[in-house]
Each structure stands twice: as C-alpha cells, then as structure tokens.
Short mmCIF file of C-alpha atoms and ligand atoms in Angstrom, two decimals:
data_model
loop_
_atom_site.label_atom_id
_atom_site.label_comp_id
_atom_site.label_asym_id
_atom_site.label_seq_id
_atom_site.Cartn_x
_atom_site.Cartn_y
_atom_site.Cartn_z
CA UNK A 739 0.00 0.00 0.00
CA UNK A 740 2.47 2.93 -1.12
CA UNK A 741 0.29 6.21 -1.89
CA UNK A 742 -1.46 7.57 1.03
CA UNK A 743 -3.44 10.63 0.79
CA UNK A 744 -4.15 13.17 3.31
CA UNK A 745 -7.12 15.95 2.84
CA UNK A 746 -9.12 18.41 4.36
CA UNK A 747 -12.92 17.20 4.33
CA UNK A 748 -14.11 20.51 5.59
CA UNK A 749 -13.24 24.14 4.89
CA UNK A 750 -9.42 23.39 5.61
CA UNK A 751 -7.61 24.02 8.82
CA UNK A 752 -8.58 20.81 10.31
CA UNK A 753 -5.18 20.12 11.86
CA UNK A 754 -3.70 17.79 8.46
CA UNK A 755 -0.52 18.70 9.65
CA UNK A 756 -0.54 16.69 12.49
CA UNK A 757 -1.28 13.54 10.54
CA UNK A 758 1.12 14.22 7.70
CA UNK A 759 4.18 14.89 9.90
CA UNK A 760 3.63 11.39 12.07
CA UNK A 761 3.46 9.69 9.01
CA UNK A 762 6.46 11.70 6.83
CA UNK A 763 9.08 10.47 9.17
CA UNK A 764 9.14 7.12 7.66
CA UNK A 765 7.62 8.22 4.14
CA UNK A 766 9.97 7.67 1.28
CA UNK A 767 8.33 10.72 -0.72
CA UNK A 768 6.08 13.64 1.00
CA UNK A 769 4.57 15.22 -2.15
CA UNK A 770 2.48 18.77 -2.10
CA UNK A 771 0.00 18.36 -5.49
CA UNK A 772 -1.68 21.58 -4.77
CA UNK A 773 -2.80 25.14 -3.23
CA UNK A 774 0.30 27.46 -2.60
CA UNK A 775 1.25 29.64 0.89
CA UNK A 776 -1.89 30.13 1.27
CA UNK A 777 -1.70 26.95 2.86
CA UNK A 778 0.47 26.78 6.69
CA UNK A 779 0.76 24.85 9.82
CA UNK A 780 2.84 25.31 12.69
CA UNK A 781 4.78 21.54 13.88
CA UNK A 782 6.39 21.49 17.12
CA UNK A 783 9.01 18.72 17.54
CA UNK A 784 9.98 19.15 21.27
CA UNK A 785 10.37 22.62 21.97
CA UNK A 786 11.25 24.51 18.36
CA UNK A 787 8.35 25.39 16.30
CA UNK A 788 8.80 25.28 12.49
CA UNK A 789 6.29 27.20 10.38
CA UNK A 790 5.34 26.16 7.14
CA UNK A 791 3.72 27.51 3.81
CA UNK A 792 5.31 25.66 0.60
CA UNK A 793 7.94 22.99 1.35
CA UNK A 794 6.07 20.05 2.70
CA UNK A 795 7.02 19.23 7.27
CA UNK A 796 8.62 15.61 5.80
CA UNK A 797 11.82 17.94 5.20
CA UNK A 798 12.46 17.19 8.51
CA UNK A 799 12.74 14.07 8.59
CA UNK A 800 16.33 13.25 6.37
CA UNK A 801 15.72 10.44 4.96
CA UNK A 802 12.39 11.90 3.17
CA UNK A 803 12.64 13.10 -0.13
CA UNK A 804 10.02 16.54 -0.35
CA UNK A 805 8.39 17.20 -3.57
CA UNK A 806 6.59 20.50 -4.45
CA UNK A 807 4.16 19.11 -7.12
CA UNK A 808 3.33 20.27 -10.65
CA UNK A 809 -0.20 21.15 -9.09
CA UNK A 810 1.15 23.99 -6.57
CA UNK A 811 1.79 27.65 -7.30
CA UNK A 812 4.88 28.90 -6.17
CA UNK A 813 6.30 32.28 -4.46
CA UNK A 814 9.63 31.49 -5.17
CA UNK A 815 10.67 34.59 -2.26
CA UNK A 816 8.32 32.92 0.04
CA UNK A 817 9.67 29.64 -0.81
CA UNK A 818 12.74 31.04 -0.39
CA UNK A 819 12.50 33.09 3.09
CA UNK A 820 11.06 29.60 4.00
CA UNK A 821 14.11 27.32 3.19
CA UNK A 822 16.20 30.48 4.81
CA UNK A 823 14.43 30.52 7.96
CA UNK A 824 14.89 26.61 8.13
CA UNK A 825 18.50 26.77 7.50
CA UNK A 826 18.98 29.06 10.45
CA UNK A 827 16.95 26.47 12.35
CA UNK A 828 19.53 24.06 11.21
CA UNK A 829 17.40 22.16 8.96
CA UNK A 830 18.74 20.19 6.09
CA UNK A 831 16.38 20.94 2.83
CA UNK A 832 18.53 20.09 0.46
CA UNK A 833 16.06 17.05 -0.15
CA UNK A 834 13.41 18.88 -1.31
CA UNK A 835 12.68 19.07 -5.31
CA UNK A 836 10.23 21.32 -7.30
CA UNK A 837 8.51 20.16 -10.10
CA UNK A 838 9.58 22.60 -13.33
CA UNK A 839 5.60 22.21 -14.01
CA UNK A 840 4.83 24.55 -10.89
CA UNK A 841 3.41 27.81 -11.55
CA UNK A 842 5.26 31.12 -10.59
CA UNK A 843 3.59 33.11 -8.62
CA UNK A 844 4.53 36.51 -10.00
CA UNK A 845 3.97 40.27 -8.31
CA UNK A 846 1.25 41.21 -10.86
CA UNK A 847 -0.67 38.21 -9.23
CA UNK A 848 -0.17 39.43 -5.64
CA UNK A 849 -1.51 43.12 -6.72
CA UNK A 850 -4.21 41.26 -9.16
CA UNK A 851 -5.72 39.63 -6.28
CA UNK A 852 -6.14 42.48 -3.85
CA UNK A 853 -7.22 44.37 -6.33
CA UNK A 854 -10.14 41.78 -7.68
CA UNK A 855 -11.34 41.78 -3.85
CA UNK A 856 -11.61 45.27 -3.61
CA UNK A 857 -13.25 45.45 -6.91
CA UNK A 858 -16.49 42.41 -5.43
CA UNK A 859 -16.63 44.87 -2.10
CA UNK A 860 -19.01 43.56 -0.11
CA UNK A 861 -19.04 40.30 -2.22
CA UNK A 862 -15.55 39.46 -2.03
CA UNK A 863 -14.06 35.87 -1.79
CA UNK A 864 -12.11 36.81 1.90
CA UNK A 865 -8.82 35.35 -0.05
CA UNK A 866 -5.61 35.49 1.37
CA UNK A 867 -4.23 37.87 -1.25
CA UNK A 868 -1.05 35.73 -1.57
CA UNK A 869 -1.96 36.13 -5.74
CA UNK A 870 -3.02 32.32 -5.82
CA UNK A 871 -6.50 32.69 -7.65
CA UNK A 872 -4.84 34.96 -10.19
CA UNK A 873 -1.77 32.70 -10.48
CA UNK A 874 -3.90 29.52 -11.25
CA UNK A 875 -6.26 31.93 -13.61
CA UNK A 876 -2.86 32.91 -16.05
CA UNK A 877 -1.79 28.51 -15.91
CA UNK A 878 -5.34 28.08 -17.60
CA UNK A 879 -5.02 30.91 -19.68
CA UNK A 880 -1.65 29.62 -20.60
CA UNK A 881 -0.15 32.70 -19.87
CA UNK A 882 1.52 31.31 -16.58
CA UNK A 883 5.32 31.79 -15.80
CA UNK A 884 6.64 27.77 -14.62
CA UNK A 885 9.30 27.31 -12.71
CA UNK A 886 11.57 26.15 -15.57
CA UNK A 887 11.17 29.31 -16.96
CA UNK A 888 13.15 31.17 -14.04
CA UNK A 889 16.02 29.75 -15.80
CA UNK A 890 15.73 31.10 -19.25
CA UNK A 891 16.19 34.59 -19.55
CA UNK A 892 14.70 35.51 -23.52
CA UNK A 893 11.61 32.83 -22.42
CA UNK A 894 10.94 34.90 -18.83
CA UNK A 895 10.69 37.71 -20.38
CA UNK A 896 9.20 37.63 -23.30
CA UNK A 897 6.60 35.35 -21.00
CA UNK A 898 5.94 38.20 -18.45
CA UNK A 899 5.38 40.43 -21.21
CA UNK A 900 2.70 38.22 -22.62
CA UNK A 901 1.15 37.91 -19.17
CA UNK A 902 0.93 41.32 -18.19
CA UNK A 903 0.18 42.67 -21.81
CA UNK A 904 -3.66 41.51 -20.75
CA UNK A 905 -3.70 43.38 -17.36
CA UNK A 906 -2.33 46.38 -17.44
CA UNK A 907 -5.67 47.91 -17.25
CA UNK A 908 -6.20 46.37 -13.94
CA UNK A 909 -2.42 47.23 -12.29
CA UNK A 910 -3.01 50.81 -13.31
CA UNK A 911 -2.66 51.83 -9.86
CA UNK A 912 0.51 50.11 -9.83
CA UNK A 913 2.34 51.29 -12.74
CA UNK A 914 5.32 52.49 -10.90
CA UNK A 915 5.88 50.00 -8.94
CA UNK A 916 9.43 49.02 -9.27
CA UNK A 917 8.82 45.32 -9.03
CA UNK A 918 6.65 45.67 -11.95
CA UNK A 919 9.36 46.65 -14.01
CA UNK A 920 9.99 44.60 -16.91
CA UNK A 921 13.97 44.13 -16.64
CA UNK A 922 13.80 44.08 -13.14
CA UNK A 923 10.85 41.70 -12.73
CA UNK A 924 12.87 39.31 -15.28
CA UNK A 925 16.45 39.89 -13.14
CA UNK A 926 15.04 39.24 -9.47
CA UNK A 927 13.12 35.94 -10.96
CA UNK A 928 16.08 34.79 -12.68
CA UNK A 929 18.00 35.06 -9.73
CA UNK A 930 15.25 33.60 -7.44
CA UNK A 931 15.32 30.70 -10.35
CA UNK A 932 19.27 30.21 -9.72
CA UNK A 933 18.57 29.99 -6.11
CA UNK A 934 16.25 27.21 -6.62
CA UNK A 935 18.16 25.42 -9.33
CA UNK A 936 19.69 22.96 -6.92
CA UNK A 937 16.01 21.69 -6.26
CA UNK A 938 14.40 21.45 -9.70
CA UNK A 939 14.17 18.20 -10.29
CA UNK A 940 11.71 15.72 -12.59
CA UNK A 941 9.23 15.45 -9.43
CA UNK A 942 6.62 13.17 -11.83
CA UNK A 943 9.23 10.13 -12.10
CA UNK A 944 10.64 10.84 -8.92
CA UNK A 945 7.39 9.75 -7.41
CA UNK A 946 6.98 7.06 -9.83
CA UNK A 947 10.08 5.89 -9.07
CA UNK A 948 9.26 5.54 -5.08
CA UNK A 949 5.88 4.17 -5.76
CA UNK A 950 7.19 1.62 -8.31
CA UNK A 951 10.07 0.11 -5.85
CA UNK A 952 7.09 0.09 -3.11
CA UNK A 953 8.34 3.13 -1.20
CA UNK A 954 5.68 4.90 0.73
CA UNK A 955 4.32 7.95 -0.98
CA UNK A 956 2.33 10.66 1.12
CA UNK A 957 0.33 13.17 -0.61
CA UNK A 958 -0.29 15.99 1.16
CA UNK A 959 -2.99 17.71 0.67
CA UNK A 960 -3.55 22.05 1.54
CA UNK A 961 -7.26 23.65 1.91
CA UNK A 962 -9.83 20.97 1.76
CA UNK A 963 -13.00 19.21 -0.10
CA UNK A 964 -15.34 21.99 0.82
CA UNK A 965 -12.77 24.85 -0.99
CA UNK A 966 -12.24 22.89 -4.11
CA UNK A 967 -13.23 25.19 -7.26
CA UNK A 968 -14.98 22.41 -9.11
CA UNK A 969 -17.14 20.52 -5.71
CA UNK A 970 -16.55 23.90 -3.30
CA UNK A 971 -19.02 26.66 -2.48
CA UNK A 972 -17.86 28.15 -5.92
CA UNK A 973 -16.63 31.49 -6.22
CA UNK A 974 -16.05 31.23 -2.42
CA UNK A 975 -13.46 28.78 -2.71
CA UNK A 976 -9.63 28.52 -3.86
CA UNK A 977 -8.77 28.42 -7.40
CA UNK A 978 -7.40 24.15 -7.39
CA UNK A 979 -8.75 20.83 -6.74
CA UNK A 980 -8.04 19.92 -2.62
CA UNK A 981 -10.56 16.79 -3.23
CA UNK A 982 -8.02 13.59 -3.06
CA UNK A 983 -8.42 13.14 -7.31
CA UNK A 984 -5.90 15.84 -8.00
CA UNK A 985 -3.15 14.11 -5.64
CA UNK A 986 -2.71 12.14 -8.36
CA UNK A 987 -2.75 15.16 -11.28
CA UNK A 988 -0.77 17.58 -8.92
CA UNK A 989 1.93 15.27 -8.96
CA UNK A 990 2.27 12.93 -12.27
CA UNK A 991 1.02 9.84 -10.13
CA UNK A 992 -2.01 7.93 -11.40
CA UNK A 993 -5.21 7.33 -9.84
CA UNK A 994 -4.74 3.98 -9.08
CA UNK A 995 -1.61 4.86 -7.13
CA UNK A 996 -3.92 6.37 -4.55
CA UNK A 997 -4.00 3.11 -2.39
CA UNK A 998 -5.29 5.09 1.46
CA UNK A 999 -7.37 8.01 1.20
CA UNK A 1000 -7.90 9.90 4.35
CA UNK A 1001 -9.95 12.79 5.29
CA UNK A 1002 -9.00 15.20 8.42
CA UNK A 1003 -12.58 16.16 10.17
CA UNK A 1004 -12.46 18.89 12.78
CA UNK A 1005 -14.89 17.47 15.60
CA UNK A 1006 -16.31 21.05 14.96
CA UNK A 1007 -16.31 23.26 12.27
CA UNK A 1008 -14.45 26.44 10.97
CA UNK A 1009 -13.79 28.75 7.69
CA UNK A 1010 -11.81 31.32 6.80
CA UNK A 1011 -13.01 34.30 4.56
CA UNK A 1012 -16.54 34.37 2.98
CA UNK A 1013 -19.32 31.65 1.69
CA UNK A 1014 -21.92 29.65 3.24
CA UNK A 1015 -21.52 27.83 6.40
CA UNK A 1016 -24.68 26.51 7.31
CA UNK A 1017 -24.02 25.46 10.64
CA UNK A 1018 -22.57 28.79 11.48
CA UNK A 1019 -22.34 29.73 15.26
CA UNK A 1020 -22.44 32.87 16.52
CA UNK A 1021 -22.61 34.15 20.72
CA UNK A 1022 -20.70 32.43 23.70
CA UNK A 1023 -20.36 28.88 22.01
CA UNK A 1024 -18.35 30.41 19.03
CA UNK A 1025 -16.29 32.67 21.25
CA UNK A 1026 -15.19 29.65 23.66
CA UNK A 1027 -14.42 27.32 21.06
CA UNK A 1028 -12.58 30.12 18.90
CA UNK A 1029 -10.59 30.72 21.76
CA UNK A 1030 -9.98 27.01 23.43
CA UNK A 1031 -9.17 25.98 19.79
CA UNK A 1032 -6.69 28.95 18.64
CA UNK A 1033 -9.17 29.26 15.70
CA UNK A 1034 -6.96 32.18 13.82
CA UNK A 1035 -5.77 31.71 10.01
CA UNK A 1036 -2.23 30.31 10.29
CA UNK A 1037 -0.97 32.21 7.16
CA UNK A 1038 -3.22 35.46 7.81
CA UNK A 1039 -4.09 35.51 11.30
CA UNK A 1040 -7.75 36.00 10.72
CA UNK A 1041 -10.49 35.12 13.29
CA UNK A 1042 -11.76 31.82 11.94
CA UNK A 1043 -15.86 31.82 11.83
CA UNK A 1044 -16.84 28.36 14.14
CA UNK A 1045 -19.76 26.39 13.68
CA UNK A 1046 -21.17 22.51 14.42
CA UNK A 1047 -20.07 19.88 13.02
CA UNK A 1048 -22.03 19.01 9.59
CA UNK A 1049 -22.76 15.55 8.71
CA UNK A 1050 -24.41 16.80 4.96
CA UNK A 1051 -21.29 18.17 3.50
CA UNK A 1052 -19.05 15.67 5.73
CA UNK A 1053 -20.98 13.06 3.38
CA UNK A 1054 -20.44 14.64 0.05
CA UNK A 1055 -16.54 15.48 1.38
CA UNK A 1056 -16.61 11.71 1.95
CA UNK A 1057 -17.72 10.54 -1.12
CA UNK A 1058 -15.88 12.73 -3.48
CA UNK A 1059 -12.71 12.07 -2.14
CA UNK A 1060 -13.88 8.20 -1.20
CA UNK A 1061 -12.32 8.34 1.83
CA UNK A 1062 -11.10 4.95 3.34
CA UNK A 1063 -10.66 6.67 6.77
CA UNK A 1064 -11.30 9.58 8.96
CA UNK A 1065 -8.87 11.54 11.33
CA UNK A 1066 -10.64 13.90 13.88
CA UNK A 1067 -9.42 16.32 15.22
CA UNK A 1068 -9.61 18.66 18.13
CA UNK A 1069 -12.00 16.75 19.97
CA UNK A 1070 -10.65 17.97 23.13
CA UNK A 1071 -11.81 21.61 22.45
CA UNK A 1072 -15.50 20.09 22.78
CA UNK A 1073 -15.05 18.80 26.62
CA UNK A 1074 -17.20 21.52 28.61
CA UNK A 1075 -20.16 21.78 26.45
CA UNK A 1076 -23.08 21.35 27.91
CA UNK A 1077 -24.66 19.15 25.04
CA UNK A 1078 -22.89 19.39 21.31
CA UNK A 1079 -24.80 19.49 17.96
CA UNK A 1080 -24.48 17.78 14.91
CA UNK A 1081 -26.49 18.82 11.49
CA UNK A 1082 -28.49 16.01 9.63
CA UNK A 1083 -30.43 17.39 7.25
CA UNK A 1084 -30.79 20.84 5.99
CA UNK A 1085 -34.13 22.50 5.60
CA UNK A 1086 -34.76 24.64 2.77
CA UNK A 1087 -35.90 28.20 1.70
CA UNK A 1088 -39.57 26.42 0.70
CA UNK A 1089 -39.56 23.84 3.64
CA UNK A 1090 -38.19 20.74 1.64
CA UNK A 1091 -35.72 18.37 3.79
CA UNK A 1092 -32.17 17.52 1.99
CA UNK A 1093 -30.40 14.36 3.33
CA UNK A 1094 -28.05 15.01 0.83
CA UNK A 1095 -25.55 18.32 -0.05
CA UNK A 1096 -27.24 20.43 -2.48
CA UNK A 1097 -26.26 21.40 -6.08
CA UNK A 1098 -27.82 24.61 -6.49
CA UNK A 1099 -25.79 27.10 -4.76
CA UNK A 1100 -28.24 29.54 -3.74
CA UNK A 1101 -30.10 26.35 -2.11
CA UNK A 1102 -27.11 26.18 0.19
CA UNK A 1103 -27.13 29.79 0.80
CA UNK A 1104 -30.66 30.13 2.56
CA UNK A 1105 -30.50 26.31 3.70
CA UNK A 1106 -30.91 26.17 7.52
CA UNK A 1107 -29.69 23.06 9.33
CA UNK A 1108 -31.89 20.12 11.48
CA UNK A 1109 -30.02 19.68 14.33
CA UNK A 1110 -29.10 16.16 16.90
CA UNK A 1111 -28.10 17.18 19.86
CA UNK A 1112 -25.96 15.02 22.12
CA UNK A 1113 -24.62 15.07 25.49
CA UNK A 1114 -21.89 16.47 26.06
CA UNK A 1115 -18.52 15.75 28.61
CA UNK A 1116 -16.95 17.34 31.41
CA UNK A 1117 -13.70 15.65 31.43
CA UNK A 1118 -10.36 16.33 30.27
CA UNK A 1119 -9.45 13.96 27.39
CA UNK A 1120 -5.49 15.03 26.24
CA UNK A 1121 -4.41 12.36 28.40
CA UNK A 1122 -6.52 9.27 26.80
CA UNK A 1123 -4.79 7.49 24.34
CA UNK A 1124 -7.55 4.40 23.58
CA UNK A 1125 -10.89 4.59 22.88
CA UNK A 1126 -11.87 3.35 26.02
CA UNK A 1127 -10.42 5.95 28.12
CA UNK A 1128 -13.01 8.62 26.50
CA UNK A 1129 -15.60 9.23 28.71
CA UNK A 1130 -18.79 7.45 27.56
CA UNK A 1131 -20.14 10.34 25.92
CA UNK A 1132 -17.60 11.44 24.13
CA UNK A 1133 -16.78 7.98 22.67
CA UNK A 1134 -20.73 8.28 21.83
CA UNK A 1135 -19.94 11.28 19.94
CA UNK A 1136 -17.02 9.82 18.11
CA UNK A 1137 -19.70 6.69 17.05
CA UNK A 1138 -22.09 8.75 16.40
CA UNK A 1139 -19.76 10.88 13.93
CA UNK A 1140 -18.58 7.82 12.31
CA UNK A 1141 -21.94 5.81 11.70
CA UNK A 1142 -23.11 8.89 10.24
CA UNK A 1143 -19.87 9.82 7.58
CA UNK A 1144 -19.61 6.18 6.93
CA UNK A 1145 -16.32 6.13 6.94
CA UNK A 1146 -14.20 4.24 9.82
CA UNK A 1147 -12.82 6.82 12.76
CA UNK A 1148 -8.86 5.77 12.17
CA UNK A 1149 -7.20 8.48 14.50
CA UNK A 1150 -8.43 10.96 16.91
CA UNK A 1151 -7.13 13.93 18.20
CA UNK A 1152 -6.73 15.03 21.93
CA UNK A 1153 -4.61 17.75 22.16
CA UNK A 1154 -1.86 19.75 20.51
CA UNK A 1155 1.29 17.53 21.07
CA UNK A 1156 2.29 15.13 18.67
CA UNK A 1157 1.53 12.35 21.00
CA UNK A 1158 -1.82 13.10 22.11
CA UNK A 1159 -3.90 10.72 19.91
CA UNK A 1160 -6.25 8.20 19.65
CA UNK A 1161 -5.96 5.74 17.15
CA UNK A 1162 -8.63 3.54 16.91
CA UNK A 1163 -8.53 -0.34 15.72
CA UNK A 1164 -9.31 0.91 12.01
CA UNK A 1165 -6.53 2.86 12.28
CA UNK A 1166 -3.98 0.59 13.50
CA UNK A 1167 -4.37 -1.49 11.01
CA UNK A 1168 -4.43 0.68 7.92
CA UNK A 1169 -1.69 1.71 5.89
CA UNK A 1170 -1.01 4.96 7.82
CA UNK A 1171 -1.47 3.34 11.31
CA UNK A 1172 1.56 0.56 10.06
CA UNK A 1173 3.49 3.56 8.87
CA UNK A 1174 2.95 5.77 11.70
CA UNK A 1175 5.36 3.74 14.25
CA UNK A 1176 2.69 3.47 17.22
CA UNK A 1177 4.56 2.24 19.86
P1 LIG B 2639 -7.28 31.95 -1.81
O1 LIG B 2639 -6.93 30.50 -1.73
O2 LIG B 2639 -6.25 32.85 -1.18
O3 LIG B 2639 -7.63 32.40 -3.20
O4 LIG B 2639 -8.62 32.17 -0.93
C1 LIG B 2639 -9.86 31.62 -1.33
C2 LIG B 2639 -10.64 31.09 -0.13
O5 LIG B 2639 -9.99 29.95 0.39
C3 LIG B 2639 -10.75 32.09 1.01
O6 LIG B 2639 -12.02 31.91 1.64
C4 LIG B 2639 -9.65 31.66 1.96
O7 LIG B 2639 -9.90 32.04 3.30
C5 LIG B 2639 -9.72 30.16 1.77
N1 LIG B 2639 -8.46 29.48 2.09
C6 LIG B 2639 -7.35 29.43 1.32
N2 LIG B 2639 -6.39 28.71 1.92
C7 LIG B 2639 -6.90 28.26 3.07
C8 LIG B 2639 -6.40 27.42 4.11
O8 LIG B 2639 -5.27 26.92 4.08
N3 LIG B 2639 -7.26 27.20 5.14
C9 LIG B 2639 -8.51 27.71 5.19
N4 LIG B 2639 -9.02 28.47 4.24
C10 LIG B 2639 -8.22 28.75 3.19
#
C-alpha cells in the first residue's frame, strides 16, 4: 500500500498537519499536489516550532525526499524566506525538489488579487491575497510563468510580457511599482530561479520511481473538499482541486496509485473568509471554542468563523474524495459543552428536507440546518490514548460521527502535542497506522 493521501474534508484548517508529519518520518516521498502559501501549519518537535507555507514538514525528517508538485503555485521569495528561515533552524532541505511544471507566482498576481477583492466589495471571496487565484487563472489561460522558466532569460521575459500585456488595465494603480518593471521583474526571478536550481528536479518520475520500488508515498494535501473550485461553495473557494483526485494530477502519479485516502474532520467546524456555512455559530459557544481551539488563520491571522459539526457536507466530502478513513481532530476543544450538535439534514428556503448536499448554490445559501443534539462531557481527554479511556459520551460522539460519515474513525485527536492521539482499531491497522510507528 504505497500512496497515502491526506485531505481536508471541511473548509481546511482541520489540523492535516498533524497527521502528515507522524506519518512523513518514515515516508519515502512527502509530495504537495496543490494550493500554494496560502496553505500553513505550525509543527512542534519538542520545543522549536517550524512554520510552514510551501515545502512540505517531511523535510524534517532526512531520509524523506520533499516534492513540491506540478499542481502547486509557487512564491519562489516565500519559498525562499522559507528554506532560509529553516537553514537558520539548522534544517537540512537540500532534499526537497520542485517540479519545473509549478506555476510562478509573479507580483502582478499578488496586486491582481487584492485588487479583484476590492473590486467584489461587499461580495468578495475573503482570499488570502497571496496572488493564488490569479496565479492559477494565467496557468489556464496559458499565460503562466513555470518554474523552468526562471532559468531562461529571452523565455521569462518575453513570457511576463505576454502575461501582463492583458492586465495592465487592472495594475493601473501600480504602474510604478518598481517590481513591476519589466527588466527588473525578469532579473530578481532569474536570480530567485538560480537559487532554486539545486532543487528542480523531474518530481513526476521521482514519485513514480518511489511508488514503483514500493516506497511509501504521502500526498499531502492544503485547503480541503469543501474549498475545491470544481465541488466547493464556488466562487467562495480557492482556485485548485483539494478533493483527493488531483493528488494524483498535482503530482504525475495515477489514480490507481492512490491506495489510502484519508480525510482530516475537525470534531467542529471552521472557515476562513466568505461563503456559506450553514451550521454557522455565533454568541458564547463560538467565542469559547474560537478561543480554546486557537481558531486564527495560520498564514493570515484572521479570526476563523466556528460552527457545528455538519454531517451533509461531511458526506459529500466523503464521497468525493472516497475516503477509506477519517482523522478527527480537536476533539478535546469540545469537553465543557453542555450538550454538542451535529447537522443532519438541511431545511430549505420552501420547507423541503435535503439528506443530501445540495447542487444549487443559492439552495445552500438560505439552507438552515436540522439539528441532533448530544450530550456532552466534562472531562479532560489530552491524556486518553484508547478509545476506552473517553468518557462514555464522548466515545458516543465519536460513534455517532462515524456511523453517520460512513467512513471508519482511524485516529483521533486530543490535544496539541504530537503524542496526544487516539488511534482507533481501524486505524492501527491501515496503511497509515503501520506507517505511523505506534509504539
Ligand atoms: P485563496 O486561496 O487565497 O484564493 O482564498 C480563497 C478562499 O480559500 C478564502 O475563503 C480563503 O480564506 C480560503 N483558504 C485558502 N487557503 C486556506 C487554508 O489553508 N485554510 C482555510 N481556508 C483557506
């Protein structure tokens, strides 16, 4: 069982982190397929703190080769402040490779996406302005800049030229801007391209490679199911695919190489920026879990918005990335509620019942959600590590959450620390519970 895929079944931030970096230790190949720094988690290995955007957590780990797939959009400075700030960390990266395939993320993106925000007002997307919807619009436009081209001064520029020729309506405001500048824009990329040489590498057989001499393979995924601009709560979404499908075309593998699919659950739920969250809290509940669960953005600090969990879209998460097994998270930040809510079925505008995540859009919108309520738990939990230590009502909770996804509860999450997990039978015996070196 090589290829193991990790994704967010929600609207991202569901802790996938945690997951990927207990299984990357002993992964032949981490791969990223997707998303850019828009993405970030925090991993804490004893008492240093590493902070990540781009280069997958595996680079850790020294015997793990880290890919950055053709499916990811790159900010080669971020990438590039990144591998700097690890270096002074004393981290090795010099295993990590970049597909030439990526897309550059270029300044005209960065200024292109703050400016498309302002521009919707009061109907704007709540992106994080890191460029990354205007990045992925120029790859489909086939105007993008790849990372191959950083190396080729007469194809960069003539390139940019062709991809800015289109916009310079819209960066009006920017004219001036000396990183806008056509010779300079073409000599700081070409020099963030030499910088980066070392780690361009052909990331499509490198994984093949692995995968074919039965290495493990992880395939991390960034955002989640619920973001994806095809499935997602389109335009509020990201501009790729975080449903587990595109781990195999963000990275050259093929479908079938996609042997463990898992989907990170929050034993809540949160979002980031603007759409429809139809289990939305607002009052005292949202403002204790927000602040018990350290619900900010990772990469822009923003309050998250907190709601119940939501067994509708969980469903449609589940079945569009056919998930084989479910990690949940944060179940800790639930002990001390009085009773805890799940959503079943969502009523609509005109008093129909949906079992089943709707297709219309502005369904979604005005669709209020039929609530379960169970009991809630008291205790503190970071210190279980079986099933059986949960108090009763919390391992009701975690049954209850499982019967209704349909998909098998592998790991559960109890805290923070690396350690402070649950992993259920399911789990142990799955490919990421024989690869996560449970003691
Ligand atoms: P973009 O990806 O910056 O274009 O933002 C589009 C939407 O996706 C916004 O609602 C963001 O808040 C959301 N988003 C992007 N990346 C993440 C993430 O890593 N976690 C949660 N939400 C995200």
């Amino acid at each position: 069982m090589p290829g193991i895929v990790i994704v967010g079944a929600q609207w991202g931030d569901e802790g996938k982190g945690k997951l990927v970096d207990l299984l990357a230790e002993r992964s032949d190949v981490v791969v990223r397929f997707q998303g850019g720094n828009n993405a970030g988690h925090t991993i804490v290995h004893g008492d240093v703190k590493y902070a990540f955007h781009l280069v997958p957590s595996g680079i850790l780990y020294p015997g793990t080769t880290c890919v950055i797939g053709n499916g990811v959009v790159v900010d080669p400075e971020v990438l590039l402040g990144e591998l700097a700030q690890l270096a002074t960390q004393g981290v090795d990266s010099s295993g990590l490779r970049i597909s030439p395939n990526a897309h550059v993320i270029m300044p005209y993106h960065k200024f292109l996406d703050v400016a498309g925000e302002a521009r919707l007002g009061k109907n704007q997307i709540g992106t994080t302005k890191r460029g990354i919807g205007p990045c992925y619009g120029d790859k489909v436009l086939r105007l993008g800049i790849r990372i191959q081209d950083l190396l080729d001064e007469k194809i960069l520029k003539k390139k940019i030229v062709a991809a800015m020729e289109p916009k310079m309506r819209s960066l009006r405001p920017w004219e001036r801007d000396p990183s806008l500048d056509l010779q300079q824009m073409t000599e700081t990329y070409l020099a963030f391209g030499h910088k980066l040489e070392r780690h361009i590498a052909d990331t499509t057989a490198l994984v093949w490679d692995a995968l074919d001499g039965g290495g493990h393979v992880l395939f991390e995924g960034a955002q989640a199911a619920l973001l994806d601009i095809d499935h997602g709560t389109y335009p509020f979404v990201t501009s790729s695919n975080p449903v587990s499908g595109s781990a195999a075309v963000g990275s050259g593998a093929g479908p079938k190489d996609l042997d463990e699919i898992w989907g990170v659950v929050k034993a809540y739920s949160t979002r980031v920026g603007s759409g429809p969250f139809p289990t939305e809290l607002d009052g005292q509940i949202a403002t204790d879990l927000r602040k018990k669960g350290g619900e900010q953005g990772t990469t822009t600090g923003r309050d998250r918005r907190i709601g119940w969990l939501d067994l509708i879209s969980l469903k449609y998460a589940a079945r569009l990335c056919t998930l084989d097994q479910v990690c949940l998270t944060k179940l800790d930040v639930l002990s001390g509620q009085e009773t805890i809510k799940v959503a079943t079925k969502y009523r609509t505008q005109d008093d129909a019942i949906l079992e089943r995540y709707p297709y219309h859009q502005t369904v979604l919108h005005h669709a209020t959600p039929e609530y379960d309520e169970l009991p809630g738990w008291e205790e503190d939990i970071s210190g279980c590590r079986e099933l059986s230590d949960l108090p009763k009502a919390a391992q009701d909770y975690v049954a209850y959450v499982e019967e209704g996804i349909g998909v098998p509860i592998g790991m559960i999450g109890v805290g923070p620390g690396n350690d402070e997990n649950i992993w259920t039978r399911a789990g142990r015996e799955s490919a990421a519970g024989k690869l996560a070196n449970l003691s």
